[in-house]
Tab-separated table of C-alpha atoms in Angstrom:
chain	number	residue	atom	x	y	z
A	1286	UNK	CA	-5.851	311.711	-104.693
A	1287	UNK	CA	-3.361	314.600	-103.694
A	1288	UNK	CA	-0.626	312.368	-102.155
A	1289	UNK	CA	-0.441	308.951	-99.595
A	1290	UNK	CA	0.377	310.301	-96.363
A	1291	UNK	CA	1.451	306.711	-95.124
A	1292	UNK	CA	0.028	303.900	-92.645
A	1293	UNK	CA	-3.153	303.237	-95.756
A	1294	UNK	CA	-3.801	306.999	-95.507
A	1295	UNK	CA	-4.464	309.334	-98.141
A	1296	UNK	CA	-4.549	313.118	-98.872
A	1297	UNK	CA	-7.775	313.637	-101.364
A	1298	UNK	CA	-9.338	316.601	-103.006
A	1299	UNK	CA	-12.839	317.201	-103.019
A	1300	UNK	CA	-14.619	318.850	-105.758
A	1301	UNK	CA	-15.400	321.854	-103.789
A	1302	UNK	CA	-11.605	321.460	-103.272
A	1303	UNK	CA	-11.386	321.363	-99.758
A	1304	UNK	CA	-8.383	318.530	-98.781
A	1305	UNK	CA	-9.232	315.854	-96.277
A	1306	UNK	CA	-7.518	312.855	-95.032
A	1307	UNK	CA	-9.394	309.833	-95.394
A	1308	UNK	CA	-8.172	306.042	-94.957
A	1309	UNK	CA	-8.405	302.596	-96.949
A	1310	UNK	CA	-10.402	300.403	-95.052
A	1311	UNK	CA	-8.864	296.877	-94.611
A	1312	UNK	CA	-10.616	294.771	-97.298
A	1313	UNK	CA	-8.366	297.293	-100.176
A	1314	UNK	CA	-5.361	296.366	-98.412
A	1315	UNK	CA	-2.306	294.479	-100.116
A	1316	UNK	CA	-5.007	294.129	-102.506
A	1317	UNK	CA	-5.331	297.371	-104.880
A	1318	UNK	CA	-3.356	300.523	-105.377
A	1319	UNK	CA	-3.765	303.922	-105.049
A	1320	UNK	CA	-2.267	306.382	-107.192
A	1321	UNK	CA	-1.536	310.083	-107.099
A	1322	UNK	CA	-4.107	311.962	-109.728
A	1323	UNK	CA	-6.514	308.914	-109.248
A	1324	UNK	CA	-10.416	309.324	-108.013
A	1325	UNK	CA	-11.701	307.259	-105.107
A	1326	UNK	CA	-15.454	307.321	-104.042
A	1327	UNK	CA	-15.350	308.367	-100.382
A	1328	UNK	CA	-17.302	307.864	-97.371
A	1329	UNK	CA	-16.998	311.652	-95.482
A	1330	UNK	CA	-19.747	310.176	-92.627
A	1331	UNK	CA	-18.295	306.681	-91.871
A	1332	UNK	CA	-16.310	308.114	-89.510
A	1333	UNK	CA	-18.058	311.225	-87.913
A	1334	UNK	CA	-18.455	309.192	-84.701
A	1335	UNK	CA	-14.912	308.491	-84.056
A	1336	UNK	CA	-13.275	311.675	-82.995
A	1337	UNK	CA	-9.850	312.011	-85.323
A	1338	UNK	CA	-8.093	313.528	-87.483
A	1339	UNK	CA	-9.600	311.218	-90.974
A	1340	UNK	CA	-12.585	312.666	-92.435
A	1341	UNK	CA	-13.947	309.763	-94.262
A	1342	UNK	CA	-13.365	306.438	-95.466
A	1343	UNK	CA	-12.699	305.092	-99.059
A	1344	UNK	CA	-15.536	303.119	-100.431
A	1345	UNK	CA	-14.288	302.390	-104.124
A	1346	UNK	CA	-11.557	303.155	-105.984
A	1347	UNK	CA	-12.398	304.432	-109.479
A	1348	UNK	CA	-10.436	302.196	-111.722
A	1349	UNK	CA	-11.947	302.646	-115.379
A	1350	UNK	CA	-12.267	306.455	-115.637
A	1351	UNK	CA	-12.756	307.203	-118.616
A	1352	UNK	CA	-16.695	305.151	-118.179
A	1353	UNK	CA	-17.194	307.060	-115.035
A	1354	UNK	CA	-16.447	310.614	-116.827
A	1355	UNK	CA	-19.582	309.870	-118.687
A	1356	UNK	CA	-21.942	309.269	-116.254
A	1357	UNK	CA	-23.852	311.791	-114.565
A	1358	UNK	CA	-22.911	311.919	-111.308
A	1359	UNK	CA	-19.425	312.566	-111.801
A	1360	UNK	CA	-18.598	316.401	-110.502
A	1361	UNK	CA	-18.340	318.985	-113.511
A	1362	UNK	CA	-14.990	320.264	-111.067
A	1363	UNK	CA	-13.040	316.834	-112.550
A	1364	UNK	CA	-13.608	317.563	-115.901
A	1365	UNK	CA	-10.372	316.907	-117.865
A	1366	UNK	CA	-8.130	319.521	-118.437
A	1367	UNK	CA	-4.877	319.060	-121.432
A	1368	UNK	CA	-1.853	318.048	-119.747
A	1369	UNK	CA	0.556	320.097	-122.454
A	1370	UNK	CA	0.101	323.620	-122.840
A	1371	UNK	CA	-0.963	324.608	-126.746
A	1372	UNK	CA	2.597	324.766	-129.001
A	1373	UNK	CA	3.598	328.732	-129.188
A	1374	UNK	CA	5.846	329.650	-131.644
A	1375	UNK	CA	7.914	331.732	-129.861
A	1376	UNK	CA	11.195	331.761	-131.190
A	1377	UNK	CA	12.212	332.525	-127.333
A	1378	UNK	CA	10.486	328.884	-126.221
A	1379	UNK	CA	13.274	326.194	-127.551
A	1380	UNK	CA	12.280	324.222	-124.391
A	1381	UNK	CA	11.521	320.392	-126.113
A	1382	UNK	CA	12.233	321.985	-129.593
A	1383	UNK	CA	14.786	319.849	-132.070
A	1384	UNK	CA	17.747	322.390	-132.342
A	1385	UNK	CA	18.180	323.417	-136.005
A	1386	UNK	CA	19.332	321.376	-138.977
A	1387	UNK	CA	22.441	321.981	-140.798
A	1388	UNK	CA	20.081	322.969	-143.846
A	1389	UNK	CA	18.183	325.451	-141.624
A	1390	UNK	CA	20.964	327.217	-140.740
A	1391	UNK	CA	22.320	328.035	-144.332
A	1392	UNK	CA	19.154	329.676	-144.847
């Protein structure tokens, strides 16, 4: 899920990463949410007949992730990527860094 882009309608990514809007059919309303970052099993032919804008329809909502990763169905494109950079020790880089002791700087 990119972003909600209102009215139970939702930007999502493929794993080809094409975008397409798709929608949340009624029976997930008021009853289950959607977050950004989160992976939804989507329809893309449900709606082929209806001539819009939405390019498919959400069929499930993937809510334990962490099973699903390790089935085999689930696109090699999603694998999970570290969400901090690796530590450098730059000295330029004091971004999140403690600043220096009282002891480090008599050194």
């Amino acid at each position: 899920v990119v972003k909600a882009a209102g009215n139970n309608l939702y930007n999502v990514e493929l794993p080809s990463g094409r975008s397409i809007l798709v929608e949340l059919p009624a029976r997930f309303r008021s009853t289950i949410w959607i977050k950004r970052g989160g992976y939804l099993l989507v329809d893309t032919n449900a709606l082929a007949a209806r001539d819009n804008k939405l390019d498919g329809e959400v069929l499930n909502v993937v809510r334990d992730e962490k099973q699903w990763r390790k089935m085999s169905y689930w696109p090699a494109e999603f694998a999970k990527k570290p969400s901090y950079p690796e530590d450098s020790e730059d000295e330029e880089s004091t971004v999140g860094k403690m600043p220096p002791s009282e002891s480090d700087e008599e050194s």
